[in-house]
Amino acid sequence: MGKIKRIGVLTSGGDAPGMNAAIRAVTRTAIYNGLEVVGIRHGYQGLINANFKPLKASSVSDIIQRGGTILKTARCMEFKTTEGRKVAFENLKAAEINGVVVIGGDGTFTGARLFNEEFDIPFVGIPGTIDNDIYGTDYTIGYDTALNTVVECVDKIRDTASAHNRMFFVEVMGAEAGHIALYSGIAGGAEAIVIPEIKGEADNLKEKLEGNNRRKKSSNIIIVAEGDETGGAMALAEKLKPSFQDYDIRVSILGHLQRGGSPSATDRVNASRLGVAAVEALLDDQKSVMVGLQNNEIVLVPFRKAVKLHKDVNRQLVDIIDILNV
Ligand code: ATP
């Protein structure tokens, strides 16, 4: 302890509601512990361009309730190269920044891990991505808000689907992970979900929906994760259309509205806890680790594990969708 006098904080990869709450928590925890704080703008690009600005306690007032990220985020190709990371290191050294908190997903942590293998400025990560697909934490910042946004949309779709006897294919985010689809499927009372973790589901789907047809269900909602092998909601709807002439088939792609909006209370609380924990980890001389939440307790997970291991969906919850679709 005592080595760290000034820390940097950045957001990287896809934006997620609650990132601002995490920036606020990092900034204020650092100041509480007598450290100076520098905001790094536009993710790793800001490290390469030395796009730094000092943050005071008041710089982060009135942001806990806002979506997006006041520091902006970006995808940065240069940081993937050793030369790029060397420039980042020189810039950090020149600005006398002795530790960095990165808020992002898998890619962000991969970059941070490489940096920490090469240079001696410690990086600590906070999981921030709406997909909730990071191994080692039950929860990522933004997931709860995105999930609630999706459920609100599904409820609205249900109203119109029931009124018209419609079958809706609703596409939600999740390029490689079905967490949003699974949870919104349960919470929205979906008849079925189609997610990348479960292969061959499109074939079972026809049978399931035929059963619903026989039972004269007045509406069907199928939640499809965008990254599923079927090619998404549009392709799946086209494929099934000929078999379901009685239903009016519609597709709704929720898209980027899932990323925006004011963070939920859960996201704000968890982002605050993780922000405090990340600064404390730096003060405890940790590096190359992510702070996470497991069973509602703070844990430290090496970047190496967080990026290498896959976080599966809860298979018991997948069964619930079928049970409740009798
Ligand atoms: P999300 O899950 O929301 O997409 P992410 O952090 O995974 O978030 P990426 O775009 O994959 O988003 O990564 C963010 C940034 O991390 C990249 O723009 C790049 O600068 C850095 N990064 C990603 N992969 C690597 C890598 N293999 N080596 C070094 N840096 C990387």
PDB file of C-alpha atoms in Angstrom, residues 8-116:
ATOM      1  CA  GLY A   8      -7.199   6.220 -14.186  1.00  0.00           C
ATOM      2  CA  VAL A   9     -10.663   4.937 -15.077  1.00  0.00           C
ATOM      3  CA  LEU A  10     -12.087   4.057 -18.494  1.00  0.00           C
ATOM      4  CA  THR A  11     -15.066   2.370 -20.134  1.00  0.00           C
ATOM      5  CA  SER A  12     -14.472   0.110 -23.128  1.00  0.00           C
ATOM      6  CA  GLY A  13     -16.369  -2.122 -25.578  1.00  0.00           C
ATOM      7  CA  GLY A  14     -20.154  -1.953 -25.723  1.00  0.00           C
ATOM      8  CA  ASP A  15     -21.815   0.597 -23.454  1.00  0.00           C
ATOM      9  CA  ALA A  16     -24.104  -0.614 -20.691  1.00  0.00           C
ATOM     10  CA  PRO A  17     -26.476   1.185 -18.310  1.00  0.00           C
ATOM     11  CA  GLY A  18     -24.783   1.496 -14.914  1.00  0.00           C
ATOM     12  CA  MET A  19     -21.320   2.291 -16.276  1.00  0.00           C
ATOM     13  CA  ASN A  20     -21.741   5.844 -14.985  1.00  0.00           C
ATOM     14  CA  ALA A  21     -22.613   4.562 -11.531  1.00  0.00           C
ATOM     15  CA  ALA A  22     -19.371   2.548 -11.614  1.00  0.00           C
ATOM     16  CA  ILE A  23     -17.313   5.574 -12.761  1.00  0.00           C
ATOM     17  CA  ARG A  24     -18.811   7.567  -9.905  1.00  0.00           C
ATOM     18  CA  ALA A  25     -18.038   4.856  -7.358  1.00  0.00           C
ATOM     19  CA  VAL A  26     -14.445   4.465  -8.579  1.00  0.00           C
ATOM     20  CA  THR A  27     -13.863   8.219  -8.535  1.00  0.00           C
ATOM     21  CA  ARG A  28     -15.326   8.814  -5.100  1.00  0.00           C
ATOM     22  CA  THR A  29     -13.705   5.773  -3.498  1.00  0.00           C
ATOM     23  CA  ALA A  30     -10.335   6.911  -4.796  1.00  0.00           C
ATOM     24  CA  ILE A  31     -10.841  10.423  -3.448  1.00  0.00           C
ATOM     25  CA  TYR A  32     -12.080   9.008  -0.127  1.00  0.00           C
ATOM     26  CA  ASN A  33      -8.763   7.146   0.096  1.00  0.00           C
ATOM     27  CA  GLY A  34      -6.705  10.232  -0.714  1.00  0.00           C
ATOM     28  CA  LEU A  35      -5.959   9.355  -4.348  1.00  0.00           C
ATOM     29  CA  GLU A  36      -6.234  11.517  -7.440  1.00  0.00           C
ATOM     30  CA  VAL A  37      -8.400  10.329 -10.315  1.00  0.00           C
ATOM     31  CA  VAL A  38      -8.070  10.760 -14.063  1.00  0.00           C
ATOM     32  CA  GLY A  39     -10.869   9.969 -16.506  1.00  0.00           C
ATOM     33  CA  ILE A  40      -9.605   8.306 -19.693  1.00  0.00           C
ATOM     34  CA  ARG A  41     -11.925   9.083 -22.598  1.00  0.00           C
ATOM     35  CA  HIS A  42     -12.973   6.714 -25.425  1.00  0.00           C
ATOM     36  CA  GLY A  43     -11.709   3.491 -23.872  1.00  0.00           C
ATOM     37  CA  TYR A  44      -8.259   2.220 -24.830  1.00  0.00           C
ATOM     38  CA  GLN A  45      -8.119   4.809 -27.618  1.00  0.00           C
ATOM     39  CA  GLY A  46      -7.879   7.420 -24.866  1.00  0.00           C
ATOM     40  CA  LEU A  47      -4.798   5.666 -23.465  1.00  0.00           C
ATOM     41  CA  ILE A  48      -3.136   5.762 -26.884  1.00  0.00           C
ATOM     42  CA  ASN A  49      -4.062   9.427 -27.459  1.00  0.00           C
ATOM     43  CA  ALA A  50      -3.453  10.527 -23.837  1.00  0.00           C
ATOM     44  CA  ASN A  51      -7.043  11.762 -23.739  1.00  0.00           C
ATOM     45  CA  PHE A  52      -7.085  12.310 -19.980  1.00  0.00           C
ATOM     46  CA  LYS A  53      -9.082  14.626 -17.764  1.00  0.00           C
ATOM     47  CA  PRO A  54      -8.881  14.974 -13.973  1.00  0.00           C
ATOM     48  CA  LEU A  55     -12.023  13.945 -12.120  1.00  0.00           C
ATOM     49  CA  LYS A  56     -13.173  15.543  -8.879  1.00  0.00           C
ATOM     50  CA  ALA A  57     -15.975  14.318  -6.639  1.00  0.00           C
ATOM     51  CA  SER A  58     -18.234  16.904  -8.279  1.00  0.00           C
ATOM     52  CA  SER A  59     -17.287  15.704 -11.796  1.00  0.00           C
ATOM     53  CA  VAL A  60     -19.360  12.604 -11.165  1.00  0.00           C
ATOM     54  CA  SER A  61     -22.367  14.202  -9.497  1.00  0.00           C
ATOM     55  CA  ASP A  62     -25.781  13.710 -11.091  1.00  0.00           C
ATOM     56  CA  ILE A  63     -24.694  10.732 -13.232  1.00  0.00           C
ATOM     57  CA  ILE A  64     -25.689   7.678 -11.157  1.00  0.00           C
ATOM     58  CA  GLN A  65     -29.107   7.640 -12.845  1.00  0.00           C
ATOM     59  CA  ARG A  66     -27.888   8.138 -16.428  1.00  0.00           C
ATOM     60  CA  GLY A  67     -27.383   5.485 -19.112  1.00  0.00           C
ATOM     61  CA  GLY A  68     -24.396   5.518 -21.479  1.00  0.00           C
ATOM     62  CA  THR A  69     -21.001   6.582 -20.180  1.00  0.00           C
ATOM     63  CA  ILE A  70     -19.705  10.116 -19.533  1.00  0.00           C
ATOM     64  CA  LEU A  71     -16.212   8.903 -20.460  1.00  0.00           C
ATOM     65  CA  LYS A  72     -17.439   7.563 -23.837  1.00  0.00           C
ATOM     66  CA  THR A  73     -16.469   4.124 -25.016  1.00  0.00           C
ATOM     67  CA  ALA A  74     -14.776   2.813 -28.144  1.00  0.00           C
ATOM     68  CA  ARG A  75     -13.290  -0.183 -29.874  1.00  0.00           C
ATOM     69  CA  CYS A  76      -9.559   0.356 -30.382  1.00  0.00           C
ATOM     70  CA  MET A  77      -7.505  -1.745 -32.815  1.00  0.00           C
ATOM     71  CA  GLU A  78      -4.143  -0.224 -31.822  1.00  0.00           C
ATOM     72  CA  PHE A  79      -4.402  -1.567 -28.281  1.00  0.00           C
ATOM     73  CA  LYS A  80      -4.416  -5.079 -29.741  1.00  0.00           C
ATOM     74  CA  THR A  81      -0.800  -4.581 -30.789  1.00  0.00           C
ATOM     75  CA  THR A  82       2.282  -4.573 -28.536  1.00  0.00           C
ATOM     76  CA  GLU A  83       3.346  -1.215 -30.003  1.00  0.00           C
ATOM     77  CA  GLY A  84      -0.050   0.283 -29.199  1.00  0.00           C
ATOM     78  CA  ARG A  85       0.089  -0.943 -25.611  1.00  0.00           C
ATOM     79  CA  LYS A  86       3.644   0.468 -25.315  1.00  0.00           C
ATOM     80  CA  VAL A  87       2.329   3.910 -26.296  1.00  0.00           C
ATOM     81  CA  ALA A  88      -0.416   3.506 -23.699  1.00  0.00           C
ATOM     82  CA  PHE A  89       2.168   2.636 -21.050  1.00  0.00           C
ATOM     83  CA  GLU A  90       4.337   5.669 -21.905  1.00  0.00           C
ATOM     84  CA  ASN A  91       1.303   7.945 -21.699  1.00  0.00           C
ATOM     85  CA  LEU A  92       0.253   6.533 -18.337  1.00  0.00           C
ATOM     86  CA  LYS A  93       3.791   6.904 -17.013  1.00  0.00           C
ATOM     87  CA  ALA A  94       4.049  10.498 -18.222  1.00  0.00           C
ATOM     88  CA  ALA A  95       0.742  11.334 -16.521  1.00  0.00           C
ATOM     89  CA  GLU A  96       1.958   9.592 -13.333  1.00  0.00           C
ATOM     90  CA  ILE A  97      -1.028   7.246 -13.289  1.00  0.00           C
ATOM     91  CA  ASN A  98      -0.127   4.222 -11.126  1.00  0.00           C
ATOM     92  CA  GLY A  99      -3.210   2.070 -11.556  1.00  0.00           C
ATOM     93  CA  VAL A 100      -6.165   1.763 -13.935  1.00  0.00           C
ATOM     94  CA  VAL A 101      -9.746   0.542 -13.514  1.00  0.00           C
ATOM     95  CA  VAL A 102     -11.239  -0.738 -16.774  1.00  0.00           C
ATOM     96  CA  ILE A 103     -14.990  -1.220 -17.116  1.00  0.00           C
ATOM     97  CA  GLY A 104     -15.966  -3.501 -20.006  1.00  0.00           C
ATOM     98  CA  GLY A 105     -16.345  -7.048 -21.251  1.00  0.00           C
ATOM     99  CA  ASP A 106     -14.232  -9.979 -22.413  1.00  0.00           C
ATOM    100  CA  GLY A 107     -12.241  -8.043 -25.013  1.00  0.00           C
ATOM    101  CA  THR A 108     -11.468  -5.271 -22.543  1.00  0.00           C
ATOM    102  CA  PHE A 109     -10.154  -7.792 -20.023  1.00  0.00           C
ATOM    103  CA  THR A 110      -8.082  -9.574 -22.674  1.00  0.00           C
ATOM    104  CA  GLY A 111      -6.358  -6.273 -23.483  1.00  0.00           C
ATOM    105  CA  ALA A 112      -5.855  -5.515 -19.795  1.00  0.00           C
ATOM    106  CA  ARG A 113      -4.366  -8.959 -19.146  1.00  0.00           C
ATOM    107  CA  LEU A 114      -1.874  -8.569 -21.993  1.00  0.00           C
ATOM    108  CA  PHE A 115      -0.923  -5.100 -20.768  1.00  0.00           C
ATOM    109  CA  ASN A 116      -0.270  -6.434 -17.275  1.00  0.00           C
TER     110      ASN A 116
END
